[in-house]
């Protein structure tokens, strides 16, 4: 691959900056979570066992579109589901995967349905997320997990991984990160409300979609 362009470098620097911000605000801890973004015909991703809080832009993993490692450190072991999302969703320009506390706790609840497990308490989330698929538990990094994520990725842009965490994709890193943060806050509300919350009604959701458009439409 040719030398990275200025635009590629800007995306990589943005990834390092956003990861640092997620870490500083407690959305990631230790070496939990991973991120990636498309750069021209390649993908830049967080390295395996790296911490969002201590990334170095020049050490980020660069892979070709098929997942072959080109340069930088070895990529996250969860790179396979990133590649699956990019295959399934041409509009996905970036992916943020978190083990953030409330979304992960929510993913561990008994009896979660296959989709839409979360009531819509506030407007922002349903304005951006029409449907949230729930992927069954598989070991991190497994091809089964990657295949299950790829199968539902187009239903995103937010996916809950059973007993694991969340994935958000977006046109760019800021959009994906904002969605991942919003899911975490919605799950936090769910726990804080302890079953006493009033979810937005179907009529209220329809009015929101009439006013702001249906996400993904
Ligand atoms: Zn994970």
Short mmCIF file of N, CA and C in Angstrom, two decimals, residues 60-154:
data_model
loop_
_atom_site.label_atom_id
_atom_site.label_comp_id
_atom_site.label_asym_id
_atom_site.label_seq_id
_atom_site.Cartn_x
_atom_site.Cartn_y
_atom_site.Cartn_z
N UNK A 60 -1.22 1.95 15.45
CA UNK A 60 -2.52 1.37 15.10
C UNK A 60 -2.34 0.34 13.99
N UNK A 61 -3.21 -0.68 13.96
CA UNK A 61 -3.11 -1.74 12.94
C UNK A 61 -3.73 -1.26 11.65
N UNK A 62 -3.03 -1.52 10.56
CA UNK A 62 -3.60 -1.23 9.25
C UNK A 62 -3.80 -2.55 8.52
N UNK A 63 -5.01 -2.76 8.00
CA UNK A 63 -5.34 -4.01 7.30
C UNK A 63 -5.93 -3.67 5.94
N UNK A 64 -5.78 -4.60 4.99
CA UNK A 64 -6.48 -4.35 3.73
C UNK A 64 -7.95 -4.73 3.92
N UNK A 65 -8.76 -4.50 2.89
CA UNK A 65 -10.21 -4.68 3.04
C UNK A 65 -10.60 -6.12 3.33
N UNK A 66 -9.71 -7.07 3.05
CA UNK A 66 -10.01 -8.48 3.33
C UNK A 66 -9.49 -8.90 4.70
N UNK A 67 -8.83 -7.99 5.41
CA UNK A 67 -8.37 -8.30 6.76
C UNK A 67 -6.90 -8.70 6.84
N UNK A 68 -6.18 -8.65 5.73
CA UNK A 68 -4.75 -8.98 5.79
C UNK A 68 -3.99 -7.82 6.44
N UNK A 69 -3.19 -8.17 7.45
CA UNK A 69 -2.44 -7.18 8.22
C UNK A 69 -1.35 -6.56 7.34
N UNK A 70 -1.36 -5.23 7.21
CA UNK A 70 -0.38 -4.53 6.37
C UNK A 70 0.75 -3.94 7.20
N UNK A 71 0.37 -3.22 8.24
CA UNK A 71 1.41 -2.57 9.05
C UNK A 71 0.86 -2.24 10.43
N UNK A 72 1.74 -1.74 11.28
CA UNK A 72 1.34 -1.42 12.65
C UNK A 72 1.31 -2.69 13.49
N UNK A 73 0.82 -2.57 14.74
CA UNK A 73 0.74 -3.73 15.64
C UNK A 73 -0.35 -4.69 15.15
N UNK A 74 -0.30 -5.90 15.68
CA UNK A 74 -1.31 -6.93 15.35
C UNK A 74 -2.69 -6.42 15.77
N UNK A 75 -3.72 -6.61 14.94
CA UNK A 75 -5.03 -6.03 15.28
C UNK A 75 -5.74 -6.76 16.41
N UNK A 76 -6.75 -6.10 16.96
CA UNK A 76 -7.63 -6.70 17.96
C UNK A 76 -8.08 -8.10 17.53
N UNK A 77 -8.22 -9.00 18.51
CA UNK A 77 -8.65 -10.36 18.14
C UNK A 77 -10.13 -10.36 17.73
N UNK A 78 -10.83 -9.25 17.94
CA UNK A 78 -12.23 -9.18 17.51
C UNK A 78 -12.36 -8.53 16.13
N UNK A 79 -11.26 -8.48 15.39
CA UNK A 79 -11.28 -7.83 14.08
C UNK A 79 -12.27 -8.51 13.12
N UNK A 80 -12.53 -9.81 13.34
CA UNK A 80 -13.40 -10.52 12.39
C UNK A 80 -14.80 -9.93 12.33
N UNK A 81 -15.36 -9.52 13.46
CA UNK A 81 -16.71 -8.94 13.34
C UNK A 81 -16.68 -7.53 12.75
N UNK A 82 -15.56 -6.83 12.92
CA UNK A 82 -15.42 -5.54 12.24
C UNK A 82 -15.47 -5.76 10.72
N UNK A 83 -14.68 -6.75 10.26
CA UNK A 83 -14.64 -7.03 8.82
C UNK A 83 -16.03 -7.44 8.32
N UNK A 84 -16.74 -8.24 9.14
CA UNK A 84 -18.09 -8.67 8.76
C UNK A 84 -19.04 -7.50 8.60
N UNK A 85 -18.95 -6.52 9.50
CA UNK A 85 -19.83 -5.34 9.39
C UNK A 85 -19.49 -4.54 8.14
N UNK A 86 -18.20 -4.35 7.88
CA UNK A 86 -17.82 -3.59 6.67
C UNK A 86 -18.29 -4.30 5.40
N UNK A 87 -18.26 -5.66 5.42
CA UNK A 87 -18.77 -6.40 4.26
C UNK A 87 -20.28 -6.21 4.12
N UNK A 88 -20.98 -6.28 5.25
CA UNK A 88 -22.45 -6.27 5.21
C UNK A 88 -23.03 -4.88 5.01
N UNK A 89 -22.31 -3.86 5.46
CA UNK A 89 -22.86 -2.50 5.45
C UNK A 89 -21.88 -1.54 4.76
N UNK A 90 -22.06 -1.32 3.47
CA UNK A 90 -21.14 -0.41 2.76
C UNK A 90 -21.11 1.00 3.38
N UNK A 91 -22.22 1.42 4.01
CA UNK A 91 -22.28 2.77 4.58
C UNK A 91 -21.52 2.88 5.90
N UNK A 92 -21.11 1.75 6.47
CA UNK A 92 -20.38 1.80 7.75
C UNK A 92 -18.96 2.26 7.49
N UNK A 93 -18.61 3.41 8.08
CA UNK A 93 -17.26 3.94 7.92
C UNK A 93 -16.42 3.74 9.16
N UNK A 94 -17.07 3.39 10.27
CA UNK A 94 -16.34 3.23 11.53
C UNK A 94 -17.15 2.37 12.48
N UNK A 95 -16.44 1.70 13.39
CA UNK A 95 -17.09 0.79 14.36
C UNK A 95 -16.47 1.02 15.74
N UNK A 96 -17.35 1.12 16.75
CA UNK A 96 -16.90 1.23 18.14
C UNK A 96 -17.51 0.07 18.92
N UNK A 97 -16.67 -0.75 19.53
CA UNK A 97 -17.13 -1.89 20.34
C UNK A 97 -16.70 -1.65 21.78
N UNK A 98 -17.67 -1.62 22.69
CA UNK A 98 -17.39 -1.34 24.10
C UNK A 98 -17.89 -2.48 24.99
N UNK A 99 -17.24 -2.60 26.16
CA UNK A 99 -17.74 -3.43 27.25
C UNK A 99 -18.20 -2.47 28.35
N UNK A 100 -18.86 -1.39 27.97
CA UNK A 100 -19.25 -0.38 28.97
C UNK A 100 -20.22 -0.99 29.98
N UNK A 101 -20.17 -0.47 31.21
CA UNK A 101 -20.75 -1.19 32.35
C UNK A 101 -22.25 -1.48 32.21
N UNK A 102 -23.06 -0.45 31.93
CA UNK A 102 -24.51 -0.67 31.95
C UNK A 102 -24.99 -1.45 30.73
N UNK A 103 -24.42 -1.18 29.57
CA UNK A 103 -24.83 -1.95 28.38
C UNK A 103 -24.43 -3.41 28.54
N UNK A 104 -23.26 -3.64 29.14
CA UNK A 104 -22.81 -5.02 29.34
C UNK A 104 -23.68 -5.70 30.40
N UNK A 105 -24.02 -4.99 31.48
CA UNK A 105 -24.93 -5.57 32.48
C UNK A 105 -26.26 -5.91 31.82
N UNK A 106 -26.75 -5.00 30.98
CA UNK A 106 -28.02 -5.24 30.29
C UNK A 106 -27.91 -6.48 29.40
N UNK A 107 -26.74 -6.67 28.76
CA UNK A 107 -26.56 -7.81 27.85
C UNK A 107 -26.55 -9.13 28.61
N UNK A 108 -26.38 -9.07 29.93
CA UNK A 108 -26.34 -10.29 30.76
C UNK A 108 -27.70 -10.63 31.37
N UNK A 109 -28.72 -9.83 31.12
CA UNK A 109 -30.04 -10.11 31.70
C UNK A 109 -30.59 -11.44 31.18
N UNK A 110 -31.36 -12.11 32.02
CA UNK A 110 -32.07 -13.30 31.56
C UNK A 110 -33.13 -12.90 30.55
N UNK A 111 -33.46 -13.83 29.68
CA UNK A 111 -34.64 -13.70 28.82
C UNK A 111 -34.65 -12.47 27.93
N UNK A 112 -33.52 -12.11 27.36
CA UNK A 112 -33.53 -11.02 26.38
C UNK A 112 -34.11 -11.53 25.06
N UNK A 113 -34.95 -10.74 24.41
CA UNK A 113 -35.43 -11.13 23.08
C UNK A 113 -34.32 -11.01 22.04
N UNK A 114 -34.59 -11.47 20.82
CA UNK A 114 -33.58 -11.44 19.75
C UNK A 114 -33.35 -10.03 19.22
N UNK A 115 -34.29 -9.12 19.49
CA UNK A 115 -34.15 -7.75 19.01
C UNK A 115 -34.99 -6.82 19.89
N UNK A 116 -34.59 -5.57 19.91
CA UNK A 116 -35.33 -4.51 20.62
C UNK A 116 -35.62 -4.84 22.08
N UNK A 117 -34.60 -5.15 22.86
CA UNK A 117 -34.84 -5.50 24.26
C UNK A 117 -35.07 -4.29 25.15
N UNK A 118 -34.76 -3.09 24.63
CA UNK A 118 -34.70 -1.90 25.49
C UNK A 118 -35.89 -0.98 25.21
N UNK A 119 -36.66 -0.62 26.25
CA UNK A 119 -37.71 0.37 26.03
C UNK A 119 -37.08 1.71 25.65
N UNK A 120 -37.79 2.51 24.86
CA UNK A 120 -37.29 3.84 24.50
C UNK A 120 -37.80 4.84 25.54
N UNK A 121 -36.91 5.27 26.43
CA UNK A 121 -37.33 6.20 27.49
C UNK A 121 -37.23 7.65 27.04
N UNK A 122 -36.24 7.97 26.21
CA UNK A 122 -36.04 9.36 25.78
C UNK A 122 -35.90 9.39 24.26
N UNK A 123 -36.09 10.55 23.65
CA UNK A 123 -36.23 10.60 22.19
C UNK A 123 -34.96 10.32 21.38
N UNK A 124 -33.78 10.67 21.88
CA UNK A 124 -32.58 10.64 21.03
C UNK A 124 -32.34 9.25 20.45
N UNK A 125 -32.44 8.23 21.29
CA UNK A 125 -32.09 6.89 20.86
C UNK A 125 -33.01 6.41 19.72
N UNK A 126 -34.33 6.47 19.87
CA UNK A 126 -35.19 6.03 18.75
C UNK A 126 -35.11 6.93 17.53
N UNK A 127 -34.59 8.15 17.69
CA UNK A 127 -34.40 9.01 16.51
C UNK A 127 -33.26 8.49 15.65
N UNK A 128 -32.37 7.70 16.24
CA UNK A 128 -31.21 7.21 15.50
C UNK A 128 -31.16 5.70 15.32
N UNK A 129 -31.94 5.00 16.14
CA UNK A 129 -31.90 3.53 16.11
C UNK A 129 -33.30 2.99 15.91
N UNK A 130 -33.53 2.35 14.75
CA UNK A 130 -34.87 1.81 14.47
C UNK A 130 -35.05 0.44 15.10
N UNK A 131 -33.95 -0.31 15.18
CA UNK A 131 -34.05 -1.69 15.64
C UNK A 131 -32.70 -2.07 16.21
N UNK A 132 -32.71 -2.73 17.36
CA UNK A 132 -31.44 -3.17 17.94
C UNK A 132 -31.39 -4.69 18.03
N UNK A 133 -30.60 -5.33 17.16
CA UNK A 133 -30.47 -6.78 17.22
C UNK A 133 -29.68 -7.22 18.47
N UNK A 134 -29.98 -8.42 18.96
CA UNK A 134 -29.24 -9.02 20.07
C UNK A 134 -28.60 -10.31 19.55
N UNK A 135 -27.27 -10.37 19.63
CA UNK A 135 -26.52 -11.53 19.13
C UNK A 135 -26.27 -12.49 20.29
N UNK A 136 -26.51 -13.79 20.10
CA UNK A 136 -26.27 -14.77 21.18
C UNK A 136 -24.81 -14.77 21.62
N UNK A 137 -24.55 -15.30 22.79
CA UNK A 137 -23.17 -15.35 23.29
C UNK A 137 -22.32 -16.34 22.49
N UNK A 138 -21.16 -15.90 22.06
CA UNK A 138 -20.09 -16.76 21.52
C UNK A 138 -18.79 -16.21 22.07
N UNK A 139 -17.74 -17.03 22.14
CA UNK A 139 -16.48 -16.51 22.69
C UNK A 139 -15.95 -15.33 21.87
N UNK A 140 -15.34 -14.35 22.55
CA UNK A 140 -14.75 -13.21 21.84
C UNK A 140 -13.75 -13.68 20.80
N UNK A 141 -13.77 -13.07 19.65
CA UNK A 141 -12.81 -13.41 18.60
C UNK A 141 -13.21 -14.61 17.76
N UNK A 142 -14.32 -15.31 18.15
CA UNK A 142 -14.68 -16.52 17.40
C UNK A 142 -15.33 -16.17 16.06
N UNK A 143 -15.21 -17.10 15.13
CA UNK A 143 -15.83 -16.90 13.82
C UNK A 143 -17.36 -16.96 13.94
N UNK A 144 -17.87 -17.73 14.92
CA UNK A 144 -19.32 -17.78 15.13
C UNK A 144 -19.86 -16.40 15.53
N UNK A 145 -19.13 -15.73 16.42
CA UNK A 145 -19.55 -14.38 16.82
C UNK A 145 -19.52 -13.45 15.60
N UNK A 146 -18.44 -13.53 14.83
CA UNK A 146 -18.31 -12.64 13.67
C UNK A 146 -19.43 -12.89 12.67
N UNK A 147 -19.75 -14.17 12.44
CA UNK A 147 -20.81 -14.49 11.46
C UNK A 147 -22.16 -14.00 11.96
N UNK A 148 -22.42 -14.15 13.26
CA UNK A 148 -23.71 -13.71 13.82
C UNK A 148 -23.84 -12.19 13.75
N UNK A 149 -22.75 -11.49 14.00
CA UNK A 149 -22.77 -10.03 13.91
C UNK A 149 -22.99 -9.60 12.46
N UNK A 150 -22.27 -10.22 11.55
CA UNK A 150 -22.40 -9.86 10.13
C UNK A 150 -23.85 -10.05 9.66
N UNK A 151 -24.48 -11.13 10.15
CA UNK A 151 -25.85 -11.45 9.69
C UNK A 151 -26.86 -10.37 10.07
N UNK A 152 -26.64 -9.67 11.18
CA UNK A 152 -27.61 -8.67 11.63
C UNK A 152 -27.10 -7.23 11.48
N UNK A 153 -25.88 -7.07 10.97
CA UNK A 153 -25.24 -5.74 10.98
C UNK A 153 -26.08 -4.69 10.26
N UNK A 154 -26.71 -5.08 9.18
CA UNK A 154 -27.48 -4.10 8.41
C UNK A 154 -28.70 -3.61 9.18
#
